[in-house]
Short mmCIF file of C-alpha atoms in Angstrom, two decimals:
data_model
loop_
_atom_site.label_atom_id
_atom_site.label_comp_id
_atom_site.label_asym_id
_atom_site.label_seq_id
_atom_site.Cartn_x
_atom_site.Cartn_y
_atom_site.Cartn_z
CA GLN X 1 -16.12 -2.23 -4.98
CA LYS X 2 -13.53 -4.44 -3.27
CA GLU X 3 -12.92 -3.14 0.53
CA VAL X 4 -10.19 -4.54 3.07
CA GLU X 5 -11.03 -3.25 7.15
CA GLN X 6 -8.76 -3.40 9.89
CA ASN X 7 -9.71 -2.12 13.46
CA SER X 8 -8.82 1.44 13.18
CA GLY X 9 -6.91 1.63 16.43
CA PRO X 10 -4.85 2.70 17.87
CA LEU X 11 -3.58 -0.20 19.91
CA SER X 12 -1.34 0.24 23.15
CA VAL X 13 0.17 -3.27 24.34
CA PRO X 14 2.85 -2.95 27.33
CA GLU X 15 6.11 -4.34 26.01
CA GLY X 16 6.13 -8.22 25.85
CA ALA X 17 3.09 -8.65 25.26
CA ILE X 18 1.11 -10.43 22.17
CA ALA X 19 -0.33 -7.21 19.82
CA SER X 20 -3.40 -8.66 17.93
CA LEU X 21 -4.02 -7.23 14.50
CA ASN X 22 -7.51 -7.79 12.38
CA CYS X 23 -8.65 -7.32 8.81
CA THR X 24 -11.20 -8.25 6.91
CA TYR X 25 -12.18 -7.99 3.36
CA SER X 26 -14.86 -7.61 0.87
CA ASP X 27 -14.47 -10.50 -1.81
CA ARG X 28 -14.35 -14.38 -1.66
CA VAL X 29 -12.19 -14.59 -4.68
CA SER X 30 -9.23 -12.70 -3.27
CA GLN X 31 -6.21 -14.87 -3.50
CA SER X 32 -2.80 -13.65 -1.27
CA PHE X 33 -3.14 -11.36 1.92
CA PHE X 34 -0.34 -9.43 3.00
CA TRP X 35 0.83 -7.46 6.01
CA TYR X 36 3.02 -4.29 5.93
CA ARG X 37 4.52 -2.21 8.55
CA GLN X 38 5.06 1.69 8.07
CA TYR X 39 7.24 3.71 10.04
CA SER X 40 6.19 7.35 10.18
CA GLY X 41 8.01 9.48 7.16
CA LYS X 42 8.73 5.71 5.41
CA SER X 43 7.54 3.69 3.27
CA PRO X 44 5.30 0.34 3.51
CA GLU X 45 8.05 -2.36 4.33
CA LEU X 46 6.64 -6.02 3.93
CA ILE X 47 6.22 -8.33 7.16
CA MET X 48 4.31 -11.56 6.27
CA SER X 49 2.20 -12.79 3.31
CA ILE X 50 -0.17 -15.73 3.45
CA TYR X 51 -1.84 -17.83 0.51
CA SER X 52 -3.56 -20.92 2.47
CA ASN X 53 -5.99 -21.21 4.91
CA GLY X 54 -4.64 -21.68 8.55
CA ASP X 55 -1.58 -19.86 10.73
CA LYS X 56 2.05 -18.81 9.24
CA GLU X 57 4.61 -18.34 11.74
CA ASP X 58 7.85 -15.95 11.02
CA GLY X 59 9.91 -15.58 14.35
CA ARG X 60 7.59 -13.11 16.50
CA PHE X 61 4.95 -12.76 14.14
CA THR X 62 2.09 -15.19 12.96
CA ALA X 63 -0.29 -14.22 10.61
CA GLN X 64 -3.78 -16.20 10.30
CA LEU X 65 -6.21 -16.59 7.07
CA ASN X 66 -9.72 -17.63 7.08
CA LYS X 67 -10.68 -17.84 3.79
CA ALA X 68 -14.29 -18.87 4.47
CA SER X 69 -14.44 -15.65 7.52
CA GLN X 70 -12.77 -13.41 5.09
CA TYR X 71 -10.24 -12.78 7.50
CA VAL X 72 -6.92 -12.34 8.01
CA SER X 73 -4.77 -11.37 11.41
CA LEU X 74 -1.55 -10.95 12.37
CA LEU X 75 -0.09 -11.39 15.85
CA ILE X 76 2.92 -9.83 17.37
CA ARG X 77 4.47 -11.83 20.42
CA ASP X 78 6.66 -10.36 22.89
CA SER X 79 6.10 -6.97 21.36
CA GLN X 80 8.80 -4.43 21.37
CA PRO X 81 9.04 -0.37 21.15
CA SER X 82 10.48 -1.01 17.69
CA ASP X 83 7.11 -2.53 16.60
CA SER X 84 5.71 1.05 17.20
CA ALA X 85 4.09 1.43 13.68
CA THR X 86 1.39 1.24 11.47
CA TYR X 87 0.32 -1.72 10.32
CA LEU X 88 -1.67 -2.15 6.74
CA CYS X 89 -3.35 -5.50 5.73
CA ALA X 90 -3.16 -5.89 2.23
CA VAL X 91 -5.15 -8.10 -0.21
CA ASN X 92 -4.48 -8.65 -4.11
CA TRP X 93 -7.39 -9.83 -6.39
CA GLN X 94 -5.02 -11.16 -9.46
CA ASN X 95 -7.63 -12.30 -11.65
CA THR X 96 -8.87 -8.85 -11.85
CA GLY X 97 -5.55 -7.14 -13.17
CA ASN X 98 -3.57 -7.74 -10.15
CA GLN X 99 -5.10 -5.20 -8.08
CA PHE X 100 -3.66 -4.61 -4.63
CA TYR X 101 -5.77 -2.96 -2.30
CA PHE X 102 -5.27 -1.87 1.22
CA GLY X 103 -6.93 -1.28 4.57
CA THR X 104 -7.26 1.57 6.78
CA GLY X 105 -4.47 0.90 8.49
CA THR X 106 -3.85 0.14 12.69
CA SER X 107 -1.58 2.17 14.59
CA LEU X 108 0.21 0.18 17.22
CA THR X 109 2.05 1.63 20.20
CA VAL X 110 4.28 -0.59 22.32
CA ILE X 111 4.73 0.71 26.09
CA PRO X 112 8.01 0.23 27.75
CA ASP I 1 20.73 -0.14 -5.81
CA THR I 2 16.80 0.92 -5.54
CA ALA I 3 14.66 -1.33 -6.79
CA VAL I 4 11.10 1.42 -7.06
CA SER I 5 12.78 5.01 -7.19
CA GLN I 6 10.32 8.24 -7.08
CA THR I 7 11.32 12.11 -7.55
CA PRO I 8 10.84 14.29 -6.01
CA LYS I 9 10.59 13.28 -2.23
CA TYR I 10 9.25 16.59 -1.71
CA LEU I 11 7.42 18.95 -3.46
CA VAL I 12 5.69 22.34 -2.11
CA THR I 13 3.73 24.02 -4.86
CA GLN I 14 1.10 26.49 -4.94
CA MET I 15 -2.76 26.32 -5.76
CA GLY I 16 -3.20 26.07 -9.43
CA ASN I 17 0.42 24.93 -10.26
CA ASP I 18 0.91 21.96 -12.85
CA LYS I 19 3.63 19.30 -10.94
CA SER I 20 4.62 15.69 -12.35
CA ILE I 21 6.09 13.28 -10.08
CA LYS I 22 8.58 10.39 -11.62
CA CYS I 23 8.77 6.64 -10.62
CA GLU I 24 10.89 3.86 -12.45
CA GLN I 25 11.38 0.16 -10.81
CA ASN I 26 14.16 -2.10 -12.07
CA LEU I 27 12.55 -5.35 -10.40
CA GLY I 28 11.09 -6.57 -14.38
CA HIS I 29 7.72 -5.81 -13.05
CA ASP I 30 4.57 -5.97 -15.10
CA THR I 31 2.01 -3.81 -12.74
CA MET I 32 3.17 -0.48 -11.27
CA TYR I 33 0.54 1.21 -9.04
CA TRP I 34 0.04 5.14 -7.66
CA TYR I 35 -1.46 5.07 -4.13
CA LYS I 36 -2.04 8.60 -2.48
CA GLN I 37 -1.58 8.33 1.47
CA ASP I 38 -3.53 11.11 3.83
CA SER I 39 -3.04 11.96 6.85
CA LYS I 40 -4.72 9.19 8.39
CA LYS I 41 -2.40 6.63 6.95
CA PHE I 42 -5.09 5.16 4.13
CA LEU I 43 -3.70 3.65 1.68
CA LYS I 44 -6.02 4.31 -1.27
CA ILE I 45 -5.06 3.39 -4.74
CA MET I 46 -5.45 5.57 -7.69
CA PHE I 47 -4.21 3.56 -10.64
CA SER I 48 -2.98 0.53 -11.75
CA TYR I 49 -0.79 -0.23 -14.94
CA ASN I 50 -0.08 -3.39 -16.53
CA ASN I 51 2.57 -3.63 -19.06
CA LYS I 52 1.71 0.07 -19.74
CA GLU I 53 -2.00 -0.82 -19.90
CA LEU I 54 -4.26 1.04 -17.99
CA ILE I 55 -6.11 -1.25 -15.62
CA ILE I 56 -7.58 0.64 -12.19
CA ASN I 57 -8.50 4.01 -12.28
CA GLU I 58 -10.38 4.87 -8.84
CA THR I 59 -12.76 7.56 -9.56
CA VAL I 60 -9.36 9.91 -9.66
CA PRO I 61 -10.22 13.35 -10.78
CA ASN I 62 -9.38 14.31 -14.96
CA ARG I 63 -6.68 16.52 -13.00
CA PHE I 64 -4.60 13.74 -12.36
CA SER I 65 -3.09 11.48 -15.46
CA PRO I 66 -0.59 8.74 -15.23
CA LYS I 67 1.64 8.36 -18.05
CA SER I 68 3.69 4.92 -18.82
CA PRO I 69 6.04 5.10 -21.58
CA ASP I 70 6.87 1.55 -20.69
CA LYS I 71 6.64 -0.93 -18.64
CA ALA I 72 9.47 0.37 -15.87
CA HIS I 73 8.01 3.59 -15.81
CA LEU I 74 5.02 5.45 -14.40
CA ASN I 75 4.69 8.67 -14.02
CA LEU I 76 1.83 11.05 -12.48
CA HIS I 77 0.94 14.45 -13.67
CA ILE I 78 -1.38 16.71 -11.99
CA ASN I 79 -3.13 19.69 -13.35
CA SER I 80 -4.50 22.83 -11.47
CA LEU I 81 -3.43 21.43 -8.08
CA GLU I 82 -5.74 22.06 -5.00
CA LEU I 83 -5.29 22.17 -1.26
CA GLY I 84 -6.76 18.70 -1.24
CA ASP I 85 -4.11 17.40 -3.29
CA SER I 86 -1.78 17.51 -0.23
CA ALA I 87 -0.50 13.92 0.57
CA VAL I 88 1.89 11.45 0.24
CA TYR I 89 1.90 10.01 -3.01
CA PHE I 90 3.29 6.18 -3.25
CA CYS I 91 4.52 4.43 -6.50
CA ALA I 92 4.59 0.72 -6.14
CA SER I 93 5.11 -2.21 -8.97
CA LYS I 94 4.35 -5.64 -8.49
CA GLY I 95 5.27 -9.13 -10.10
CA PHE I 96 2.80 -11.71 -10.88
CA MET I 97 1.15 -14.58 -8.69
CA ASN I 98 1.54 -14.37 -5.40
CA THR I 99 4.37 -11.71 -4.77
CA GLU I 100 4.25 -8.90 -2.65
CA ALA I 101 4.33 -4.99 -3.94
CA PHE I 102 7.29 -3.03 -3.68
CA PHE I 103 7.36 0.82 -2.63
CA GLY I 104 9.01 3.74 -3.80
CA GLN I 105 10.24 6.35 -0.74
CA GLY I 106 7.25 8.27 -1.39
CA THR I 107 6.58 11.96 -2.55
CA ARG I 108 5.39 14.15 0.17
CA LEU I 109 3.28 17.16 -2.31
CA THR I 110 2.20 19.99 -0.26
CA VAL I 111 -0.09 22.79 -1.92
CA VAL I 112 -0.14 26.21 -0.43
#
């Protein structure tokens, strides 16, 4: 059984601070990793994807991947109230039927 | 033009009834999924189909039966609905290799 774990939160940060979201996964054969954001009552939407070890930056968002430690994280710099949402980590195991598993989600609140 | 569309958006029904949720994608993807999201926001995978073939059935009760008439459609039929089936059900589709999953709008099922 493949597992994806996230720090459950809820996480609260003041506006302008850095929010740090973490995710671990159980299988070393994992190939690609994704962070989704989900606003209440809406569908998950992709923020970032990462496939190689290291950092990947996109605007205020930075994804970090460490395959040896089976760990992926998302940093949100200069957090805004509009970033308040649930953040979902997803792992794709392509060699076993394109499986796409989600973590338990972390609720983030940015306080103005 | 909606990429992944599912209907209905809301479904309220009595215990013991049978209901269906429809999903269609126009992205040309080979893989489609059904997820169940409970009140704690955990997106649990239920089924995965690749080119009309069932790949994943994550210990879902037999009352849930997916049907894929072609690779663009994956419908979910639920027999003998129970209170515990109340949740938001998401359909998603995904291409091969390191690509993201795209989600439908979700169906909020309420069993009374």
